Amino acid sequence: MYASFQMKVLAKAQAYVEEHGDINWFNEHYWLSRECQYSSIIDSIEEAMRRQNLWDVFTKEVFGI
């Protein structure tokens, strides 16, 4: 169940970055984080979005936090 939640967050994050940032850059850094740091999906999304200063706005808009 948690894995499906993470995949939903990833899909929302990718859609958000496509609209507000650089999706190619996001995807590259997301996979680098997943491969090199053995991070969880959510941690990798956060890392890739923070590098474009999108994480805080994304979490407020999508999750209300």
PDB file of C-alpha atoms in Angstrom, residues 22-59:
ATOM      1  CA  ASP A  22      12.826  21.088 -15.696  1.00  0.00           C
ATOM      2  CA  ILE A  23      11.504  17.519 -15.972  1.00  0.00           C
ATOM      3  CA  ASN A  24      14.642  16.118 -17.612  1.00  0.00           C
ATOM      4  CA  TRP A  25      16.777  17.523 -14.803  1.00  0.00           C
ATOM      5  CA  PHE A  26      14.307  16.178 -12.224  1.00  0.00           C
ATOM      6  CA  ASN A  27      14.276  12.685 -13.736  1.00  0.00           C
ATOM      7  CA  GLU A  28      18.071  12.548 -13.938  1.00  0.00           C
ATOM      8  CA  HIS A  29      18.529  13.605 -10.313  1.00  0.00           C
ATOM      9  CA  TYR A  30      15.682  11.411  -9.112  1.00  0.00           C
ATOM     10  CA  TRP A  31      17.318   8.291 -10.602  1.00  0.00           C
ATOM     11  CA  LEU A  32      20.793   9.299  -9.451  1.00  0.00           C
ATOM     12  CA  SER A  33      19.459   9.620  -5.925  1.00  0.00           C
ATOM     13  CA  ARG A  34      17.682   6.260  -6.144  1.00  0.00           C
ATOM     14  CA  GLU A  35      20.769   4.463  -7.485  1.00  0.00           C
ATOM     15  CA  CYS A  36      23.586   6.113  -5.572  1.00  0.00           C
ATOM     16  CA  GLN A  37      22.045   6.779  -2.189  1.00  0.00           C
ATOM     17  CA  TYR A  38      19.621   3.846  -1.990  1.00  0.00           C
ATOM     18  CA  SER A  39      16.960   6.370  -1.025  1.00  0.00           C
ATOM     19  CA  SER A  40      13.264   5.752  -0.768  1.00  0.00           C
ATOM     20  CA  ILE A  41      11.115   7.011  -3.606  1.00  0.00           C
ATOM     21  CA  ILE A  42       9.799   9.908  -1.494  1.00  0.00           C
ATOM     22  CA  ASP A  43      13.308  10.930  -0.365  1.00  0.00           C
ATOM     23  CA  SER A  44      14.493  10.885  -3.973  1.00  0.00           C
ATOM     24  CA  ILE A  45      11.534  12.981  -5.117  1.00  0.00           C
ATOM     25  CA  GLU A  46      12.201  15.481  -2.337  1.00  0.00           C
ATOM     26  CA  GLU A  47      15.915  15.679  -3.177  1.00  0.00           C
ATOM     27  CA  ALA A  48      15.287  16.193  -6.892  1.00  0.00           C
ATOM     28  CA  MET A  49      12.597  18.832  -6.254  1.00  0.00           C
ATOM     29  CA  ARG A  50      14.575  20.707  -3.589  1.00  0.00           C
ATOM     30  CA  ARG A  51      17.363  21.253  -6.105  1.00  0.00           C
ATOM     31  CA  GLN A  52      14.862  23.245  -8.202  1.00  0.00           C
ATOM     32  CA  ASN A  53      13.315  24.935  -5.134  1.00  0.00           C
ATOM     33  CA  LEU A  54       9.975  23.254  -5.850  1.00  0.00           C
ATOM     34  CA  TRP A  55       9.497  20.864  -2.908  1.00  0.00           C
ATOM     35  CA  ASP A  56       7.989  23.282  -0.363  1.00  0.00           C
ATOM     36  CA  VAL A  57       5.541  24.772  -2.864  1.00  0.00           C
ATOM     37  CA  PHE A  58       4.655  21.310  -4.187  1.00  0.00           C
ATOM     38  CA  THR A  59       3.854  19.931  -0.736  1.00  0.00           C
TER      39      THR A  59
END
